[in-house]
Tab-separated table of C-alpha atoms in Angstrom:
chain	number	residue	atom	x	y	z
N	301	MET	CA	-285.035	-156.602	-16.537
N	302	ASN	CA	-283.052	-160.213	-16.183
N	303	ILE	CA	-280.728	-161.563	-18.475
N	304	ASP	CA	-279.141	-164.994	-17.682
N	305	SER	CA	-275.773	-164.825	-16.247
N	306	ILE	CA	-272.881	-166.617	-18.533
N	307	ASN	CA	-271.198	-169.515	-17.425
N	308	ARG	CA	-268.426	-169.121	-19.685
N	309	GLY	CA	-267.509	-165.753	-21.931
N	310	ILE	CA	-266.828	-162.584	-21.700
N	311	VAL	CA	-268.740	-159.245	-19.989
N	312	LEU	CA	-267.827	-156.103	-21.149
N	313	ASP	CA	-268.751	-153.801	-17.917
N	314	HIS	CA	-268.688	-150.234	-17.750
N	315	ILE	CA	-269.329	-149.353	-21.383
N	316	GLN	CA	-270.637	-145.148	-21.932
N	317	ALA	CA	-274.069	-145.465	-22.344
N	318	GLY	CA	-275.210	-145.299	-25.756
N	319	ARG	CA	-271.562	-146.814	-27.098
N	320	SER	CA	-272.568	-150.794	-26.814
N	321	ILE	CA	-273.909	-150.726	-30.643
N	322	GLU	CA	-270.747	-148.922	-31.984
N	323	ILE	CA	-268.549	-151.459	-30.209
N	324	ASP	CA	-271.101	-154.544	-31.344
N	325	ARG	CA	-270.244	-153.285	-35.133
N	326	ALA	CA	-266.217	-153.088	-34.449
N	327	LEU	CA	-265.736	-156.119	-32.919
N	328	GLY	CA	-268.090	-158.102	-35.296
N	329	LEU	CA	-270.294	-159.757	-32.728
N	330	ARG	CA	-273.285	-159.908	-34.882
N	331	GLU	CA	-271.209	-162.559	-36.790
N	332	LEU	CA	-270.550	-164.765	-33.824
N	333	ASP	CA	-273.040	-168.101	-33.383
N	334	CYS	CA	-273.318	-167.512	-29.543
N	335	SER	CA	-275.611	-165.561	-27.638
N	336	VAL	CA	-274.942	-162.067	-27.115
N	337	ALA	CA	-276.970	-159.629	-25.198
N	338	ILE	CA	-276.608	-156.320	-25.765
N	339	ILE	CA	-277.908	-154.442	-22.246
N	340	ARG	CA	-278.570	-150.315	-22.831
N	341	ASN	CA	-278.716	-147.743	-20.274
N	342	VAL	CA	-278.246	-149.949	-17.110
N	343	ARG	CA	-278.379	-148.009	-13.935
N	344	SER	CA	-274.733	-147.475	-12.245
N	345	ASP	CA	-273.840	-145.567	-8.952
N	346	ALA	CA	-270.515	-144.491	-10.867
N	347	MET	CA	-271.892	-143.625	-14.393
N	348	GLY	CA	-275.306	-142.828	-13.795
N	349	LYS	CA	-276.081	-144.948	-16.738
N	350	LYS	CA	-273.998	-147.299	-18.731
N	351	ASP	CA	-274.243	-150.538	-21.361
N	352	ILE	CA	-273.189	-153.928	-20.655
N	353	ILE	CA	-272.287	-156.607	-23.211
N	354	LYS	CA	-272.643	-159.877	-22.566
N	355	ILE	CA	-271.149	-162.753	-24.606
N	356	ASP	CA	-271.647	-166.281	-23.695
N	357	GLU	CA	-268.277	-167.643	-25.707
N	358	ASP	CA	-264.608	-167.268	-24.812
N	359	ILE	CA	-263.794	-165.290	-27.788
N	360	ASP	CA	-260.674	-163.189	-28.651
N	361	ILE	CA	-261.202	-159.478	-28.464
N	362	ASP	CA	-259.068	-157.042	-29.996
N	363	LEU	CA	-258.376	-154.856	-26.886
N	364	ASP	CA	-257.080	-152.068	-28.911
N	365	VAL	CA	-260.384	-151.559	-30.713
N	366	LEU	CA	-262.212	-151.635	-27.435
N	367	GLY	CA	-259.805	-149.535	-25.784
N	368	TYR	CA	-259.518	-146.818	-28.652
N	369	ILE	CA	-263.680	-146.761	-28.705
N	370	ASP	CA	-263.728	-146.561	-24.715
N	371	PRO	CA	-261.028	-147.009	-22.458
N	372	GLY	CA	-262.951	-146.885	-19.569
N	373	ILE	CA	-264.741	-150.391	-20.162
N	374	THR	CA	-263.675	-153.388	-17.956
N	375	VAL	CA	-263.232	-156.882	-19.410
N	376	ASN	CA	-264.450	-159.455	-17.208
N	377	ILE	CA	-263.572	-163.488	-18.130
N	378	ILE	CA	-265.932	-165.231	-16.781
N	379	VAL	CA	-265.279	-169.475	-15.934
N	380	ASP	CA	-267.568	-171.655	-14.682
N	381	GLY	CA	-269.831	-168.677	-13.954
N	382	VAL	CA	-267.446	-166.768	-11.789
N	383	ILE	CA	-265.126	-163.743	-13.042
N	384	THR	CA	-261.328	-165.043	-13.059
N	385	GLU	CA	-259.894	-162.079	-14.565
N	386	LYS	CA	-260.783	-158.813	-14.929
N	387	LYS	CA	-258.981	-156.354	-17.595
N	388	HIS	CA	-259.052	-152.453	-17.092
N	389	LEU	CA	-258.247	-150.853	-20.727
N	390	SER	CA	-256.471	-147.996	-21.549
N	391	LEU	CA	-255.871	-146.358	-24.656
N	392	PRO	CA	-253.609	-147.747	-27.023
N	393	LYS	CA	-250.381	-146.189	-27.863
N	394	ARG	CA	-250.668	-147.345	-31.518
N	395	LEU	CA	-253.812	-148.178	-33.758
N	396	LYS	CA	-253.109	-150.615	-36.484
N	397	ASN	CA	-255.859	-150.977	-39.350
N	398	ILE	CA	-258.313	-150.006	-36.950
N	399	VAL	CA	-259.436	-146.507	-38.266
N	400	ARG	CA	-258.284	-145.013	-41.937
N	401	CYS	CA	-256.405	-141.697	-42.367
N	402	LYS	CA	-259.265	-139.087	-43.808
N	403	ASN	CA	-256.339	-136.664	-45.093
N	404	PRO	CA	-256.891	-136.832	-49.063
N	405	ARG	CA	-253.479	-136.066	-49.583
N	406	CYS	CA	-252.029	-139.121	-47.296
N	407	ILE	CA	-249.887	-141.778	-49.140
N	408	THR	CA	-252.444	-144.302	-47.580
N	409	THR	CA	-255.147	-143.403	-49.628
N	410	THR	CA	-253.287	-144.456	-52.900
N	411	GLU	CA	-250.464	-146.971	-51.191
N	412	THR	CA	-253.208	-149.539	-50.376
N	413	ALA	CA	-251.233	-152.291	-49.084
N	414	LEU	CA	-249.766	-150.053	-46.368
N	415	ASP	CA	-251.167	-150.469	-42.511
N	416	GLN	CA	-252.879	-147.868	-41.596
N	417	GLU	CA	-250.822	-146.840	-38.129
N	418	PHE	CA	-251.500	-144.211	-35.791
N	419	VAL	CA	-249.866	-142.940	-32.815
N	420	LEU	CA	-251.080	-141.713	-29.470
N	421	ILE	CA	-249.553	-138.281	-29.146
N	422	ASP	CA	-251.878	-136.459	-26.573
N	423	PRO	CA	-253.801	-139.087	-23.982
N	424	ALA	CA	-255.707	-136.427	-22.283
N	425	ARG	CA	-257.270	-135.271	-25.220
N	426	ARG	CA	-257.128	-138.580	-26.953
N	427	VAL	CA	-255.486	-137.434	-29.965
N	428	TYR	CA	-253.904	-139.616	-32.371
N	429	ARG	CA	-251.740	-138.473	-35.284
N	430	CYS	CA	-251.102	-140.523	-38.551
N	431	ALA	CA	-247.825	-142.391	-38.823
N	432	TYR	CA	-247.477	-141.344	-41.996
N	433	CYS	CA	-248.818	-137.737	-42.769
N	434	ASP	CA	-248.778	-136.518	-39.401
N	435	ALA	CA	-252.705	-135.512	-39.666
N	436	GLU	CA	-254.576	-135.609	-36.579
N	437	LEU	CA	-257.536	-137.760	-35.470
N	438	GLY	CA	-259.498	-137.553	-32.373
N	439	ALA	CA	-260.768	-140.887	-30.813
N	440	GLY	CA	-263.740	-142.692	-31.477
N	441	VAL	CA	-264.771	-145.052	-34.379
C	241	MET	CA	-230.110	-147.917	-42.852
C	242	ARG	CA	-230.055	-144.092	-42.094
C	243	HIS	CA	-232.418	-141.695	-44.064
C	244	LEU	CA	-233.649	-138.175	-44.128
C	245	ILE	CA	-237.684	-138.249	-43.904
C	246	ASN	CA	-237.731	-135.269	-41.510
C	247	ILE	CA	-235.498	-132.826	-40.109
C	248	THR	CA	-235.745	-134.130	-36.824
C	249	ASP	CA	-234.001	-137.403	-37.954
C	250	LEU	CA	-231.081	-134.970	-37.701
C	251	THR	CA	-229.688	-134.312	-34.241
C	252	VAL	CA	-228.898	-130.718	-33.551
C	253	GLU	CA	-225.085	-131.844	-33.738
C	254	GLU	CA	-225.394	-133.603	-37.108
C	255	ILE	CA	-226.993	-130.300	-38.018
C	256	GLU	CA	-224.210	-128.508	-37.055
C	257	GLU	CA	-221.835	-130.733	-38.859
C	258	LEU	CA	-223.617	-130.704	-41.710
C	259	VAL	CA	-223.398	-126.635	-42.124
C	260	THR	CA	-219.665	-126.813	-41.161
C	261	LEU	CA	-219.085	-129.134	-43.918
C	262	GLY	CA	-221.477	-127.707	-46.644
C	263	GLU	CA	-219.475	-124.272	-45.624
C	264	ALA	CA	-215.929	-126.034	-46.188
C	265	MET	CA	-217.451	-127.448	-49.783
C	266	ARG	CA	-218.788	-123.678	-50.742
C	267	ALA	CA	-215.668	-122.616	-49.447
C	268	ARG	CA	-213.098	-125.107	-51.744
C	269	PRO	CA	-215.781	-127.342	-54.011
C	270	GLN	CA	-212.259	-128.667	-55.877
C	271	ASP	CA	-211.460	-130.455	-52.660
C	272	TRP	CA	-214.603	-132.652	-52.913
C	273	ARG	CA	-214.642	-133.318	-56.934
C	274	GLU	CA	-213.760	-136.864	-57.182
C	275	THR	CA	-214.936	-138.045	-53.680
C	276	GLN	CA	-218.388	-139.790	-54.806
C	277	ARG	CA	-216.845	-141.301	-58.356
C	278	GLY	CA	-218.787	-144.495	-59.027
C	279	ARG	CA	-221.779	-143.514	-56.756
C	280	ILE	CA	-225.213	-142.953	-58.383
C	281	LEU	CA	-227.710	-141.094	-56.995
C	282	GLY	CA	-231.621	-142.067	-58.253
C	283	THR	CA	-233.716	-138.654	-58.163
C	284	LEU	CA	-237.391	-140.142	-58.310
C	285	PHE	CA	-239.436	-137.060	-58.779
C	286	PHE	CA	-243.246	-137.870	-58.622
C	287	GLU	CA	-244.215	-134.230	-59.017
C	288	PRO	CA	-242.287	-131.529	-60.917
C	289	SER	CA	-239.444	-129.476	-59.554
C	290	THR	CA	-236.960	-127.817	-60.931
C	291	ARG	CA	-234.927	-126.010	-58.439
C	292	THR	CA	-234.860	-128.931	-56.172
C	293	ARG	CA	-234.033	-131.916	-58.716
C	294	LEU	CA	-231.400	-130.027	-60.287
C	295	SER	CA	-229.759	-128.935	-57.242
C	296	PHE	CA	-229.503	-132.599	-56.305
C	297	GLU	CA	-228.390	-133.286	-59.551
C	298	SER	CA	-225.683	-130.493	-59.258
C	299	ALA	CA	-224.756	-131.526	-55.950
C	300	MET	CA	-223.851	-135.323	-57.004
C	301	LEU	CA	-222.274	-134.436	-60.070
C	302	SER	CA	-220.057	-131.820	-57.954
C	303	LEU	CA	-219.167	-134.916	-55.952
C	304	GLY	CA	-217.964	-136.596	-59.240
C	305	GLY	CA	-220.726	-139.242	-58.741
C	306	SER	CA	-223.715	-139.805	-61.214
C	307	VAL	CA	-227.738	-139.301	-61.688
C	308	LEU	CA	-230.667	-141.267	-63.059
C	309	GLY	CA	-234.144	-140.720	-62.392
C	310	PHE	CA	-237.296	-139.289	-63.683
C	311	ALA	CA	-238.618	-135.789	-63.648
C	312	SER	CA	-242.452	-136.479	-63.390
C	313	ALA	CA	-244.455	-139.346	-62.707
C	314	ASP	CA	-245.907	-139.486	-66.206
C	315	SER	CA	-242.688	-140.743	-67.253
C	316	SER	CA	-242.419	-143.312	-64.477
C	317	SER	CA	-244.176	-146.664	-63.997
C	318	THR	CA	-246.196	-145.278	-61.194
C	319	SER	CA	-248.476	-144.054	-64.826
C	320	LYS	CA	-248.920	-148.107	-65.464
C	321	GLY	CA	-250.058	-148.656	-61.997
C	322	GLU	CA	-247.065	-149.700	-60.190
C	323	SER	CA	-247.252	-149.041	-56.179
C	324	LEU	CA	-244.605	-146.567	-54.774
C	325	GLN	CA	-242.947	-149.386	-52.839
C	326	ASP	CA	-242.452	-151.622	-55.792
C	327	THR	CA	-240.571	-148.750	-57.880
C	328	ILE	CA	-238.752	-148.069	-54.808
C	329	ARG	CA	-237.939	-151.757	-54.321
C	330	THR	CA	-236.405	-151.420	-58.249
C	331	VAL	CA	-235.037	-148.184	-58.184
C	332	SER	CA	-232.771	-148.705	-54.991
C	333	SER	CA	-231.532	-151.939	-56.901
C	334	TYR	CA	-229.985	-149.262	-59.670
C	335	CYS	CA	-228.499	-146.661	-57.441
C	336	ASP	CA	-226.882	-146.081	-54.154
C	337	ILE	CA	-228.823	-143.245	-52.752
C	338	ILE	CA	-232.739	-141.736	-53.573
C	339	ALA	CA	-233.665	-138.267	-53.639
C	340	MET	CA	-237.369	-138.304	-53.817
C	341	ARG	CA	-240.345	-135.848	-54.422
C	342	HIS	CA	-243.926	-137.039	-54.022
C	343	PRO	CA	-247.371	-135.344	-53.645
C	344	LYS	CA	-248.489	-137.377	-51.365
C	345	GLU	CA	-247.919	-136.621	-47.849
C	346	GLY	CA	-245.738	-139.497	-45.835
C	347	ALA	CA	-244.790	-141.144	-49.525
C	348	PRO	CA	-241.114	-141.119	-48.046
C	349	ILE	CA	-242.104	-143.518	-44.809
C	350	ALA	CA	-243.842	-145.834	-47.415
C	351	ALA	CA	-240.319	-145.773	-49.702
C	352	ARG	CA	-238.384	-146.229	-46.871
C	353	MET	CA	-239.713	-149.463	-45.824
C	354	THR	CA	-238.890	-151.242	-49.036
C	355	SER	CA	-235.454	-149.116	-50.136
C	356	ASN	CA	-232.271	-150.900	-49.948
C	357	VAL	CA	-230.374	-147.447	-50.374
C	358	PRO	CA	-231.170	-144.153	-48.035
C	359	VAL	CA	-234.244	-142.123	-49.241
C	360	ILE	CA	-233.722	-138.461	-48.848
C	361	ASN	CA	-237.288	-136.568	-48.763
C	362	ALA	CA	-237.197	-133.772	-51.315
C	363	GLY	CA	-240.268	-132.734	-50.678
C	364	ASP	CA	-243.858	-134.710	-49.639
C	365	GLY	CA	-246.755	-132.688	-50.620
C	366	GLY	CA	-247.699	-130.003	-48.387
C	367	HIS	CA	-245.832	-132.196	-45.174
C	368	ASN	CA	-241.889	-131.627	-45.341
C	369	HIS	CA	-238.824	-130.714	-47.084
C	370	PRO	CA	-236.066	-131.031	-44.992
C	371	THR	CA	-233.205	-130.470	-47.364
C	372	GLN	CA	-234.895	-126.988	-48.109
C	373	THR	CA	-234.291	-126.642	-44.321
C	374	LEU	CA	-230.720	-127.346	-44.242
C	375	THR	CA	-230.544	-125.088	-46.754
C	376	ASP	CA	-232.617	-122.578	-44.841
C	377	LEU	CA	-230.316	-123.273	-41.553
C	378	MET	CA	-227.048	-123.026	-43.540
C	379	THR	CA	-228.503	-119.734	-44.914
C	380	ILE	CA	-229.352	-118.709	-41.210
C	381	ARG	CA	-226.262	-119.280	-39.684
C	382	ARG	CA	-223.919	-118.071	-42.747
C	383	GLU	CA	-225.738	-114.660	-42.254
C	384	LYS	CA	-226.686	-114.560	-38.388
C	385	GLY	CA	-223.542	-116.642	-37.096
C	386	THR	CA	-225.779	-118.819	-34.621
C	387	PHE	CA	-229.227	-120.464	-34.115
C	388	GLU	CA	-229.874	-119.133	-30.781
C	389	GLY	CA	-231.838	-116.420	-29.471
C	390	LEU	CA	-233.341	-115.532	-32.796
C	391	THR	CA	-237.096	-114.139	-33.651
C	392	ILE	CA	-238.325	-115.570	-36.889
C	393	GLY	CA	-240.936	-114.244	-38.974
C	394	LEU	CA	-242.636	-117.036	-41.849
C	395	CYS	CA	-245.028	-115.188	-43.751
C	396	GLY	CA	-247.908	-116.451	-46.248
C	397	ASP	CA	-249.105	-119.930	-46.361
C	398	LEU	CA	-248.246	-121.391	-43.468
C	399	LYS	CA	-250.725	-124.299	-43.653
C	400	PHE	CA	-249.597	-126.280	-46.798
C	401	GLY	CA	-245.917	-124.644	-46.916
C	402	ARG	CA	-244.135	-127.779	-46.346
C	403	THR	CA	-240.815	-125.391	-46.007
C	404	VAL	CA	-242.540	-124.149	-43.219
C	405	HIS	CA	-243.348	-126.795	-41.291
C	406	SER	CA	-239.579	-128.276	-41.438
C	407	LEU	CA	-238.055	-125.021	-40.508
C	408	VAL	CA	-240.376	-124.596	-37.653
C	409	LEU	CA	-239.703	-127.751	-36.386
C	410	ALA	CA	-236.035	-127.257	-37.008
C	411	MET	CA	-235.581	-123.790	-35.266
C	412	SER	CA	-237.847	-124.824	-32.425
C	413	ARG	CA	-234.887	-127.003	-31.015
C	414	TYR	CA	-232.607	-123.921	-30.431
C	415	ALA	CA	-232.881	-121.744	-27.348
C	416	GLY	CA	-234.383	-118.104	-27.231
C	417	THR	CA	-236.339	-118.584	-30.290
C	418	ARG	CA	-239.208	-117.002	-31.098
C	419	PHE	CA	-241.695	-117.634	-33.944
C	420	VAL	CA	-244.129	-115.156	-35.592
C	421	PHE	CA	-246.622	-116.560	-38.004
C	422	ILE	CA	-248.226	-113.835	-40.274
C	423	SER	CA	-250.615	-115.152	-42.345
C	424	PRO	CA	-254.642	-115.116	-43.538
C	425	PRO	CA	-256.568	-117.256	-41.256
C	426	GLU	CA	-257.177	-119.768	-44.054
C	427	LEU	CA	-253.477	-120.334	-44.189
C	428	ARG	CA	-252.408	-120.765	-40.561
C	429	LEU	CA	-249.730	-123.249	-39.418
C	430	PRO	CA	-251.177	-126.771	-38.770
C	431	GLY	CA	-252.636	-127.434	-35.087
C	432	TYR	CA	-250.200	-130.342	-34.556
C	433	LEU	CA	-247.276	-127.830	-34.916
C	434	LEU	CA	-248.982	-125.298	-32.901
C	435	GLU	CA	-249.258	-127.744	-30.172
C	436	GLU	CA	-246.073	-128.915	-30.043
C	437	LEU	CA	-244.421	-125.033	-30.059
C	438	ARG	CA	-246.960	-125.045	-26.692
C	439	GLU	CA	-245.799	-128.411	-25.701
C	440	LYS	CA	-242.249	-127.255	-25.542
C	441	GLY	CA	-242.981	-123.966	-24.076
C	442	ILE	CA	-241.807	-121.650	-27.354
C	443	PRO	CA	-243.129	-118.815	-27.623
C	444	TYR	CA	-245.245	-117.726	-31.001
C	445	GLU	CA	-247.548	-114.894	-32.089
C	446	GLU	CA	-250.028	-115.501	-34.903
C	447	VAL	CA	-250.795	-111.858	-36.468
C	448	GLU	CA	-252.398	-111.313	-40.038
C	449	ARG	CA	-250.057	-107.968	-40.809
C	450	MET	CA	-246.571	-108.308	-41.666
C	451	GLU	CA	-246.025	-104.468	-41.227
C	452	ASP	CA	-246.921	-104.502	-37.720
C	453	VAL	CA	-244.225	-106.911	-36.883
C	454	LEU	CA	-241.371	-106.243	-39.439
C	455	PRO	CA	-238.933	-104.516	-37.085
C	456	GLN	CA	-238.516	-107.173	-34.454
C	457	LEU	CA	-237.336	-109.898	-36.640
C	458	ASP	CA	-234.253	-111.199	-37.276
C	459	ILE	CA	-235.178	-113.596	-40.070
C	460	LEU	CA	-238.457	-112.797	-42.602
C	461	TYR	CA	-239.040	-116.491	-44.394
C	462	MET	CA	-241.282	-115.758	-47.046
C	463	THR	CA	-243.283	-118.250	-49.085
C	464	ARG	CA	-245.609	-118.609	-52.008
C	465	VAL	CA	-248.907	-119.367	-51.792
C	466	GLN	CA	-249.149	-123.057	-53.280
C	467	ARG	CA	-251.530	-123.437	-56.165
C	468	GLU	CA	-251.363	-126.856	-56.401
C	469	ARG	CA	-252.697	-127.371	-52.825
C	470	PHE	CA	-255.978	-125.913	-53.445
C	471	PHE	CA	-258.734	-127.778	-54.063
C	472	ASN	CA	-260.576	-124.520	-55.030
C	473	GLU	CA	-259.289	-122.112	-57.481
C	474	ALA	CA	-261.252	-119.394	-56.253
C	475	ASP	CA	-259.599	-119.707	-52.692
C	476	TYR	CA	-256.297	-119.540	-54.582
C	477	VAL	CA	-257.014	-116.604	-56.419
C	478	ARG	CA	-258.373	-114.627	-53.096
C	479	LEU	CA	-255.422	-114.970	-51.066
C	480	LYS	CA	-252.388	-115.874	-53.408
C	481	ASP	CA	-251.469	-111.523	-53.096
C	482	THR	CA	-251.896	-111.210	-49.385
C	483	TYR	CA	-248.709	-110.506	-48.753
C	484	ILE	CA	-246.149	-108.457	-50.886
C	485	LEU	CA	-242.628	-107.521	-49.467
C	486	THR	CA	-241.969	-104.038	-51.325
C	487	PRO	CA	-239.405	-101.778	-50.156
C	488	ASP	CA	-241.348	-99.402	-48.462
C	489	LYS	CA	-242.335	-102.094	-46.030
C	490	LEU	CA	-238.975	-103.573	-45.740
C	491	ALA	CA	-238.187	-99.657	-44.218
C	492	LEU	CA	-239.793	-100.408	-41.427
C	493	ALA	CA	-237.569	-103.762	-40.500
C	494	GLY	CA	-233.844	-103.253	-39.031
C	495	GLU	CA	-230.767	-103.567	-40.473
C	496	GLY	CA	-229.901	-107.087	-38.665
C	497	LEU	CA	-233.359	-108.383	-40.736
C	498	ARG	CA	-232.591	-111.155	-43.263
C	499	VAL	CA	-235.256	-111.920	-46.026
C	500	LEU	CA	-235.109	-115.954	-47.065
C	501	HIS	CA	-237.639	-117.390	-49.558
C	502	PRO	CA	-237.304	-121.273	-50.848
C	503	LEU	CA	-238.320	-119.769	-54.502
C	504	PRO	CA	-239.950	-120.087	-56.721
C	505	ARG	CA	-241.609	-116.733	-55.950
C	506	VAL	CA	-244.597	-115.504	-57.669
C	507	ASN	CA	-245.553	-111.888	-56.350
C	508	GLU	CA	-245.059	-111.771	-52.718
C	509	ILE	CA	-241.394	-110.417	-53.159
C	510	SER	CA	-241.533	-107.062	-55.130
C	511	PRO	CA	-237.937	-108.054	-57.747
C	512	LYS	CA	-237.041	-103.979	-56.314
C	513	VAL	CA	-236.122	-105.999	-53.083
C	514	ASP	CA	-233.842	-107.848	-54.848
C	515	ASP	CA	-230.614	-105.287	-54.164
C	516	ASP	CA	-231.372	-104.596	-50.826
C	517	PRO	CA	-228.575	-106.285	-48.794
C	518	ARG	CA	-231.010	-108.022	-46.525
C	519	ALA	CA	-232.492	-110.240	-49.181
C	520	VAL	CA	-230.463	-113.496	-49.152
C	521	TYR	CA	-232.542	-115.905	-51.103
C	522	PHE	CA	-230.308	-116.285	-54.340
C	523	ASP	CA	-227.359	-116.955	-51.744
C	524	GLN	CA	-230.064	-119.449	-50.307
C	525	VAL	CA	-230.077	-121.098	-53.654
C	526	ARG	CA	-226.279	-121.410	-53.730
C	527	ASN	CA	-226.315	-122.757	-50.160
C	528	GLY	CA	-228.994	-125.436	-51.541
C	529	ARG	CA	-226.368	-126.894	-53.622
C	530	TYR	CA	-223.500	-127.324	-50.768
C	531	ILE	CA	-225.610	-128.505	-48.258
C	532	ARG	CA	-226.691	-131.130	-50.619
C	533	MET	CA	-223.401	-132.095	-51.039
C	534	ALA	CA	-222.539	-132.396	-47.683
C	535	LEU	CA	-226.058	-134.362	-46.887
C	536	ILE	CA	-225.365	-136.906	-49.732
C	537	THR	CA	-221.656	-137.419	-48.209
C	538	LYS	CA	-223.070	-138.471	-45.078
C	539	LEU	CA	-225.570	-140.711	-45.636
C	540	LEU	CA	-223.131	-142.419	-48.354
C	541	GLU	CA	-220.486	-142.552	-45.483
C	542	GLU	CA	-222.769	-143.827	-42.939
C	543	ASN	CA	-224.313	-146.469	-45.437
C	544	PRO	CA	-221.249	-147.637	-47.580
């Protein structure tokens, strides 16, 4: 299958197979005017299968959102048809307004002006804790 | 600005200082009678509490200060839809220090953000209750002479019992502490606390029968199964009488055991145990007043 290479924009590579739709939704890519290609189940030597997203414009991407969903993603910045920068992600140490606390007793459920904040407490198990009520949150939007 | 939201906001040295100051206040309360004259404590109780609110008010009055506040959310502007942060912004203009109880977990963190005066967490939902823990710690040191090398049994509602969570965090900082958690499976200690103990290498065991572990305990911390934390009344009724400490059971324990309870109790300690010298929960209540006097004094000194 052929998808045109892009001249100026962003390629999200090494996405775990099946997670590209989640990323599309979390980054709001459907709202963009430019071409966006979501390629699923691409053969990969390292991963077996992977997803790739190509965005035909140099947009601002929230790397914390991306790192939270899948820290293995590589962000390639393309200028004049060549990769000028490769960004490797990691799990963000803090999440701000990316996910909501699910504890019904948490103050954020009633005090709606508060930022939703989580702190990474266990990178190996990808566990975050609500900065207010300490309720744990597993990774994944 | 210095606040007390979580017991671990205080270093072990500061806890030592506070307990020592609380002891001095208990020994000679007359020496402290006028020390906070002109200062005002705001008691903001969005959830009903008799003991904690009265102990804060008694503490401030014993220091010569004054008190204002409300005893339920119905009598505050919250009932008109005001946000917690706005209420705090307003009240912190009227007083020098705030003691707040709130049913939502993490509420004191939200309060701290907009307060101009120190905020003391007087209990937030099933989360934390650091001044009860200071009371517990003062009682433990009075009774055992040390915080180190103690085997502490916590019994009852370990899931929603905020006093339990704060005490576990506090005692996990002392050398030689060992915990025995006694609860039905539904009311076990939250995972994040067990995880923290594992990370710190602190020994603990979880059991369901109190009788099996009583002989090994230095401290038995009894708790009430908290009706207000259950969404389902049937679950509460099924679990509320799981553990009842009676003279027969207490006979299994050593002479050095001390029984603590944050009170109020429902059925979990038989009144027949009250006269046993190992039952120190009423003396613990008394300590609550003096340790709060010490805390108010410290926070007002640090935020003059």
